[in-house]
PDB file of C-alpha atoms in Angstrom:
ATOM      1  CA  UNK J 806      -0.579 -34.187   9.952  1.00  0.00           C
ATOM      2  CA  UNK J 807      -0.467 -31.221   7.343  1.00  0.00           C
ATOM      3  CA  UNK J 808      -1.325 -33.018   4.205  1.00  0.00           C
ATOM      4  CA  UNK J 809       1.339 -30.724   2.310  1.00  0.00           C
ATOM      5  CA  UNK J 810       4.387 -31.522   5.163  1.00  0.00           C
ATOM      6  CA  UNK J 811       4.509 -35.284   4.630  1.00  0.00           C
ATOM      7  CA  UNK J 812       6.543 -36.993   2.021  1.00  0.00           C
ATOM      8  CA  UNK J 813       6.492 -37.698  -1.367  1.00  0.00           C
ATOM      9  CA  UNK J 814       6.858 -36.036  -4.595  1.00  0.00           C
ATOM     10  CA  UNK J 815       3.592 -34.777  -5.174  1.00  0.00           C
ATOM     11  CA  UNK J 816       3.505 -33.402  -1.754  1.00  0.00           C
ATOM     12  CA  UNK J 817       6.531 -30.958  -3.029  1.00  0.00           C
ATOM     13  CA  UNK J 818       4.722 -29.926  -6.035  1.00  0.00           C
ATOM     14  CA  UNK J 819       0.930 -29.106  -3.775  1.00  0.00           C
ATOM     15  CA  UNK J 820       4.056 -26.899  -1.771  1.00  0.00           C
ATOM     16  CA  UNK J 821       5.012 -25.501  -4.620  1.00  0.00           C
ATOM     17  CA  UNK J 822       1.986 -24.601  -6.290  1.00  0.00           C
ATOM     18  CA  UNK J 823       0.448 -23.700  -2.993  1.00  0.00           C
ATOM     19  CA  UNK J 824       3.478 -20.877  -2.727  1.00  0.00           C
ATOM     20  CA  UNK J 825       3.382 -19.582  -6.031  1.00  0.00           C
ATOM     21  CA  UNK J 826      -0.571 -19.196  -6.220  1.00  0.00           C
ATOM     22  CA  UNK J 827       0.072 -17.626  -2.664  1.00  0.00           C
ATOM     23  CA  UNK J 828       2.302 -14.916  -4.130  1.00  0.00           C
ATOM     24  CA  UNK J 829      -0.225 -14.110  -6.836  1.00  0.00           C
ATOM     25  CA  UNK J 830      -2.476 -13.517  -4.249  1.00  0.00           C
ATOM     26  CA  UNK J 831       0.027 -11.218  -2.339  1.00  0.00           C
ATOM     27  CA  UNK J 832       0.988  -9.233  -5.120  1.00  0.00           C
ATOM     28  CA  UNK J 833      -2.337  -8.723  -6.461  1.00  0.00           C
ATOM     29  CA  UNK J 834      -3.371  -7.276  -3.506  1.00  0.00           C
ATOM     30  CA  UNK J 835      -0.221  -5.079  -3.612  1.00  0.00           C
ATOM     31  CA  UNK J 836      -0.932  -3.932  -7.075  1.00  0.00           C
ATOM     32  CA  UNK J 837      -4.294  -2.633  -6.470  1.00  0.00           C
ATOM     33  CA  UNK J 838      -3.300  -1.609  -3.317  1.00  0.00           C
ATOM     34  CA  UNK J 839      -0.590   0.448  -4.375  1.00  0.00           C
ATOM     35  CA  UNK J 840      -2.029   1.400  -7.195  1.00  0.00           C
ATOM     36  CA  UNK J 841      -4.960   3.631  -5.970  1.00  0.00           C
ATOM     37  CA  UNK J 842      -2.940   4.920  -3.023  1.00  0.00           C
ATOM     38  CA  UNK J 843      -0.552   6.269  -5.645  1.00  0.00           C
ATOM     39  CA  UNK J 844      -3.061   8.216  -7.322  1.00  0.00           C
ATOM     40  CA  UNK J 845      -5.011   8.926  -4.335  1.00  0.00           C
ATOM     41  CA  UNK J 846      -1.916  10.385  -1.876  1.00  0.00           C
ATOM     42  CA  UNK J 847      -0.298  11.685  -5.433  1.00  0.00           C
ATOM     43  CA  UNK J 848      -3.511  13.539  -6.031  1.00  0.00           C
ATOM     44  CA  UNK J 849      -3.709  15.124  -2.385  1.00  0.00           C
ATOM     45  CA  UNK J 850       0.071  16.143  -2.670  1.00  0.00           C
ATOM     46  CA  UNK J 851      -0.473  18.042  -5.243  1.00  0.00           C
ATOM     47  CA  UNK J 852      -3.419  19.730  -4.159  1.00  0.00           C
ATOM     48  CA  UNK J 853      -2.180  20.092  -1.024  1.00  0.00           C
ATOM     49  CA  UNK J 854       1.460  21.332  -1.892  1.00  0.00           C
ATOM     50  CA  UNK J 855       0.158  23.794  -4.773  1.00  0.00           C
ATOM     51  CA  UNK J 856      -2.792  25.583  -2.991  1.00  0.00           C
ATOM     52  CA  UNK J 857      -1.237  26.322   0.859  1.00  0.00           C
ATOM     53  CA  UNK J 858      -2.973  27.798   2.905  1.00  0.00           C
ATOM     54  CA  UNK J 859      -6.087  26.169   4.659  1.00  0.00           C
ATOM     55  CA  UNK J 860      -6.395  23.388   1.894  1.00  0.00           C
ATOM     56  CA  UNK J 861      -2.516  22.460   3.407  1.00  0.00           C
ATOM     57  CA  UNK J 862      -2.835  22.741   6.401  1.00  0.00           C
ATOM     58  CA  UNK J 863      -6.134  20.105   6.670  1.00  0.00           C
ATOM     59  CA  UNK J 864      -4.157  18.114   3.999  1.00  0.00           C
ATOM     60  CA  UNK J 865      -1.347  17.554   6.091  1.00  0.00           C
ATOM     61  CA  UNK J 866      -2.764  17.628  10.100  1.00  0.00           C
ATOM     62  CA  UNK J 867      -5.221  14.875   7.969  1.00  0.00           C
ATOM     63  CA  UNK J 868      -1.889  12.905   7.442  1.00  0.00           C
ATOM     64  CA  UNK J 869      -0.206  13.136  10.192  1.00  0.00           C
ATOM     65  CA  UNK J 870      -3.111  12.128  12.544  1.00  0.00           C
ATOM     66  CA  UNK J 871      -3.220   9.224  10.322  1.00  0.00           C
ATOM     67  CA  UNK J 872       0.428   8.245  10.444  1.00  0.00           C
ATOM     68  CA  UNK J 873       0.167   8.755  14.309  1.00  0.00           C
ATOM     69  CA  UNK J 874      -2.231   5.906  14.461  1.00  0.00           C
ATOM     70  CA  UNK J 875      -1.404   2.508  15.181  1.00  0.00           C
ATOM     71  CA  UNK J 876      -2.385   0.928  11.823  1.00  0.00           C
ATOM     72  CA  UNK J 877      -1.999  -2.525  12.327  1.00  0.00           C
ATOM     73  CA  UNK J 878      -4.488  -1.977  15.614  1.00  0.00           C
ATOM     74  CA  UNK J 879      -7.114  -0.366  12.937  1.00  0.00           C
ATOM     75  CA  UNK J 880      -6.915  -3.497  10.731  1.00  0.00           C
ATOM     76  CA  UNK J 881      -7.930  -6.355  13.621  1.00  0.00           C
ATOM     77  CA  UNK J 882     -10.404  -3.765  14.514  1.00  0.00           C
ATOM     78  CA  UNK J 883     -12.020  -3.302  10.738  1.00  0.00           C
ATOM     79  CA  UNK J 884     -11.572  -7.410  10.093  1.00  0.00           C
ATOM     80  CA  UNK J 885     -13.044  -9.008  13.553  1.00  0.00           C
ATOM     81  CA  UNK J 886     -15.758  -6.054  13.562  1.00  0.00           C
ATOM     82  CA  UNK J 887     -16.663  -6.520   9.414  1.00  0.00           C
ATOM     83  CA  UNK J 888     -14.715  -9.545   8.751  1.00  0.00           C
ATOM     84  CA  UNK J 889     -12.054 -11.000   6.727  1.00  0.00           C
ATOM     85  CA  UNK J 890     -12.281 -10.692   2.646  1.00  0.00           C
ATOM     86  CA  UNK J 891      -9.932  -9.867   0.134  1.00  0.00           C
ATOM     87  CA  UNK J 892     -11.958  -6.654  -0.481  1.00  0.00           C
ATOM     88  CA  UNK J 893     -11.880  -5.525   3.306  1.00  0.00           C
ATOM     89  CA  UNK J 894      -7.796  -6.593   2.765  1.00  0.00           C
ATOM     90  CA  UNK J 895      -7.420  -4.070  -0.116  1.00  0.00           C
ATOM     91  CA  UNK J 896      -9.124  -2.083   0.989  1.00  0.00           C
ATOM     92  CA  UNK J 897      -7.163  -1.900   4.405  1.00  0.00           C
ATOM     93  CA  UNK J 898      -3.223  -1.797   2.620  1.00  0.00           C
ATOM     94  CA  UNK J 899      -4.904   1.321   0.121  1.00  0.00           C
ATOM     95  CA  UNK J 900      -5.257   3.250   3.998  1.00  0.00           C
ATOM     96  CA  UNK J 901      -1.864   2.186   4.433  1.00  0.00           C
ATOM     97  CA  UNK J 902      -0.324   3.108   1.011  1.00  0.00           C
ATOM     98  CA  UNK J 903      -1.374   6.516   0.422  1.00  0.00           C
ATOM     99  CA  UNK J 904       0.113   8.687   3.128  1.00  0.00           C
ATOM    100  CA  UNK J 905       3.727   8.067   2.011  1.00  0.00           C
ATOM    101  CA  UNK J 906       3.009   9.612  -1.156  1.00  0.00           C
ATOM    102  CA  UNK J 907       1.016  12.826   0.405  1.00  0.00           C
ATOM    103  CA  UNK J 908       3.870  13.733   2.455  1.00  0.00           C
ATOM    104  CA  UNK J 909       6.877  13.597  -0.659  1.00  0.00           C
ATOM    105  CA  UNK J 910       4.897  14.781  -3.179  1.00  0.00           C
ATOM    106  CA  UNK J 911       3.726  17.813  -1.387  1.00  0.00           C
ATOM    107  CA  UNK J 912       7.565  18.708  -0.593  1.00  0.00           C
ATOM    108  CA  UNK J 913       8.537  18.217  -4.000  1.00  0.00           C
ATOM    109  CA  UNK J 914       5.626  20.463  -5.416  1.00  0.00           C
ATOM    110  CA  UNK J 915       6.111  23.161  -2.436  1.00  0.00           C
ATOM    111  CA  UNK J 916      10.149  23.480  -4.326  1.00  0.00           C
ATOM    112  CA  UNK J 917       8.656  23.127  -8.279  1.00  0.00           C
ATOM    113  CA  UNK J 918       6.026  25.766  -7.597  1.00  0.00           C
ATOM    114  CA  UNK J 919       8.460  28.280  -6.983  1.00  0.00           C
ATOM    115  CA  UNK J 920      10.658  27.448 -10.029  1.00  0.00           C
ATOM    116  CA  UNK J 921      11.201  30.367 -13.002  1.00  0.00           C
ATOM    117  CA  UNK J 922       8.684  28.471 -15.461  1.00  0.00           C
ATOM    118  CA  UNK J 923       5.568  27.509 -13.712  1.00  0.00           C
ATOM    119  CA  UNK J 924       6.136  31.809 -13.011  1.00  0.00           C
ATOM    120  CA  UNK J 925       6.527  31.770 -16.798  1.00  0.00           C
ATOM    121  CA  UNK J 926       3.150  29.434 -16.993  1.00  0.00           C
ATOM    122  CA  UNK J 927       1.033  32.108 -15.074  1.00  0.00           C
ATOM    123  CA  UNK J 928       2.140  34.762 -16.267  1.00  0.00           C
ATOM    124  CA  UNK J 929       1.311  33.481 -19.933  1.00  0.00           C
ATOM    125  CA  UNK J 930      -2.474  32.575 -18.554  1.00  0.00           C
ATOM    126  CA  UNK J 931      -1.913  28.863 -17.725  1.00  0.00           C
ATOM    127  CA  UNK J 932      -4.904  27.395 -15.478  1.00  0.00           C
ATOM    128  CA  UNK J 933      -4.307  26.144 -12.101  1.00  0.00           C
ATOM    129  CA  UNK J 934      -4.945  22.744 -13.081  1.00  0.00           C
ATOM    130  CA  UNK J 935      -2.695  22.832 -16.240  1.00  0.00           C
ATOM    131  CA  UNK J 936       0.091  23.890 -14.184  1.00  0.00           C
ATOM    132  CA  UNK J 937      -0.578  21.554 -11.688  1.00  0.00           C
ATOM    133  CA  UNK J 938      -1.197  18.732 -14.332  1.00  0.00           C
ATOM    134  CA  UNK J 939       1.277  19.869 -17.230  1.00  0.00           C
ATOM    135  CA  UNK J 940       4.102  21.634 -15.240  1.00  0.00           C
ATOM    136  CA  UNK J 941       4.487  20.320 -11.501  1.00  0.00           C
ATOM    137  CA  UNK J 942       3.377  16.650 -11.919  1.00  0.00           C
ATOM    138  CA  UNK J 943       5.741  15.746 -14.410  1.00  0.00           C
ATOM    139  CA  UNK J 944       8.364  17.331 -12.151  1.00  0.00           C
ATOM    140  CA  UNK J 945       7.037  14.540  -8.847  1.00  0.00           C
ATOM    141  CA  UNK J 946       6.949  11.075 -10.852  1.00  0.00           C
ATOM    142  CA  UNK J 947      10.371  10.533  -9.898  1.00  0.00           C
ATOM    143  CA  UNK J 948       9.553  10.948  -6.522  1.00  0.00           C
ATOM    144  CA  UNK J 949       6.055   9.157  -6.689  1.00  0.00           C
ATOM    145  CA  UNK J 950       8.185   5.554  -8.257  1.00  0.00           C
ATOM    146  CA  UNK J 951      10.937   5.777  -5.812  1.00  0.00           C
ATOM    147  CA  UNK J 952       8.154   6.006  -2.444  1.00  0.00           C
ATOM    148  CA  UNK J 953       6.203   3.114  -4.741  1.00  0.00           C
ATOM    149  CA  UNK J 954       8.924   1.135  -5.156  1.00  0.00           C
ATOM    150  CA  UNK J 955      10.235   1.223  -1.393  1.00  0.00           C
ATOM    151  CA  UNK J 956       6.639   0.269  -0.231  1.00  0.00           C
ATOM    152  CA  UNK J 957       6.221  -2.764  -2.142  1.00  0.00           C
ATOM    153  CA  UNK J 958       7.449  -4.714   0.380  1.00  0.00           C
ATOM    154  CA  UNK J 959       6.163  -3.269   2.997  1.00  0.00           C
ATOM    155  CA  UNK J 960       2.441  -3.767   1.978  1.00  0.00           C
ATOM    156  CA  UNK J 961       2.956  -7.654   1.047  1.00  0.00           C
ATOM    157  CA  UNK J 962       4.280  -7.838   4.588  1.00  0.00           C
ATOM    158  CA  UNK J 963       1.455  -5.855   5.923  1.00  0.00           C
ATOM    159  CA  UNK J 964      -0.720  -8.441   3.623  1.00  0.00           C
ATOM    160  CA  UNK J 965       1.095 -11.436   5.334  1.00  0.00           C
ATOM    161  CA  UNK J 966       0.424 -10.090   9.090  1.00  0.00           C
ATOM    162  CA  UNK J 967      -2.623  -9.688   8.753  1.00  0.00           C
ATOM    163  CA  UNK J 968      -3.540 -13.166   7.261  1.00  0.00           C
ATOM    164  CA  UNK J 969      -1.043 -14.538   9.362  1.00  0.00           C
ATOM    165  CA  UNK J 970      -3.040 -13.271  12.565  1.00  0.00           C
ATOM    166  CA  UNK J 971      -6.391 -14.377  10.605  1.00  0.00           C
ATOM    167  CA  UNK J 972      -7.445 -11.059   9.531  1.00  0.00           C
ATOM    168  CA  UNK J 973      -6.373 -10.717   6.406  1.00  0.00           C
ATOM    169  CA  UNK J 974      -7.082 -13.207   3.329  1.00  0.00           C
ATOM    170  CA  UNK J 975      -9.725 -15.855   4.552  1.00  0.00           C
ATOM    171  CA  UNK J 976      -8.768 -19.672   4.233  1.00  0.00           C
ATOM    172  CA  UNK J 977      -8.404 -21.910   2.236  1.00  0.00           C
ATOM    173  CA  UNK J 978      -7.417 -19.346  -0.344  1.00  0.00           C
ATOM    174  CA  UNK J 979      -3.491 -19.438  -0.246  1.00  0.00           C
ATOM    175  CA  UNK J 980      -1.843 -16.250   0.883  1.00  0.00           C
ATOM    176  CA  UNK J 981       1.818 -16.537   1.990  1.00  0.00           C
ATOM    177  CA  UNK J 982       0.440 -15.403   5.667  1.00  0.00           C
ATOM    178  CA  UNK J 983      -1.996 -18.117   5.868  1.00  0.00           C
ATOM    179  CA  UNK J 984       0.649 -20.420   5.153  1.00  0.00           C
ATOM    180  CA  UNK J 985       2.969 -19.627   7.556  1.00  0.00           C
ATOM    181  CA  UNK J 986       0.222 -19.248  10.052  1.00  0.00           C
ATOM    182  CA  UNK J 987      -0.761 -22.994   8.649  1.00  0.00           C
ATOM    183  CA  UNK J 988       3.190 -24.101   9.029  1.00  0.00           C
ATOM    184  CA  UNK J 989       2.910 -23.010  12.441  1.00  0.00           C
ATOM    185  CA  UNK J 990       1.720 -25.944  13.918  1.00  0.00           C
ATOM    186  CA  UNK J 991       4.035 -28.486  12.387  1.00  0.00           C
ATOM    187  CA  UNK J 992       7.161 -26.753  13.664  1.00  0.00           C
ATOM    188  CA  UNK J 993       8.402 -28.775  16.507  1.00  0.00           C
ATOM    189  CA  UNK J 994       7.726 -32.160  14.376  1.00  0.00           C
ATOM    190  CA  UNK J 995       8.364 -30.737  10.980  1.00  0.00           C
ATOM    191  CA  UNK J 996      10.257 -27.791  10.874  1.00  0.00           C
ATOM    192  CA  UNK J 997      11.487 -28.046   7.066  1.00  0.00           C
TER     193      UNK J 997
END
């Protein structure tokens, strides 16, 4: 039997402990994860929604071929073909993670760009970058917490399918994924 599932005191504490070093795993990999697709998809936002044009239009088409695609498919694809690590994890929920914040940040920046001061800003010899930087960024950060916040659990149950379906966080390391896929076995005889 599952040397965690059987009884005794001790056996509730390896649970315990088990579960909680689990979740540090999780959320780390959130963190980081959502983390550098913040500042990546915050980054292309603003490029994209400030310069138009071209620059815009490959931004976006960019992101919405990559929202199009099936991205749990593109995960058991990466892990079986690389393999499973906590790098190739990361580096699989930062591909998820970013896109969100393309899309919102470009729509708020394609509304602040037209406002009276960043007219104010050129005219008064501003560089593209400091408006971008100093004017219209400040103006997105309530948009870029609110898409961070709302994705948080999303991406630690992203992290959990895919160790779950044994291509995310390698065992024995603890993941909450791994542990349900581990629980798995003992339902019909041990289902608390």
């Amino acid at each position: 039997g599952s040397p965690y599932l059987l009884g005794g005191d001790h056996v509730g504490r390896d649970v315990t402990s088990r579960t909680i070093h689990g979740a540090r795993i999780s959320l780390t990999v959130m963190v980081v994860a959502m983390t550098t697709g913040m500042i990546i998809g915050t980054a292309l936002g603003l490029i994209s929604g400030y310069a138009g044009g071209i620059t815009d239009e490959i931004i976006t088409r960019i992101v919405d071929i990559w929202l199009g695609f099936p991205f749990l498919l593109l995960a058991l694809v990466v892990a079986i073909t690389i393999g499973a690590s906590f790098k190739i994890v990361i580096v699989l929920m930062i591909l998820l993670a970013w896109s969100g914040f393309v899309r919102n940040v470009r729509a708020d920046v394609l509304v602040i760009k037209e406002a009276d001061y960043i007219a104010a800003a050129r005219v008064a010899g501003a560089s593209r970058t400091r408006i971008i930087l100093r004017h219209i960024f400040p103006g997105t950060i309530g948009t870029v917490t609110v898409i961070a916040s709302l994705s948080v659990g999303g991406l630690i149950l992203s992290e959990a399918t895919l160790s779950f379906l044994g291509a995310g966080i390698p065992g024995p390391t603890p993941s909450w994924g791994n542990m349900i896929a581990d629980g798995r076995d003992y339902l019909t005889t041990a289902w608390w």
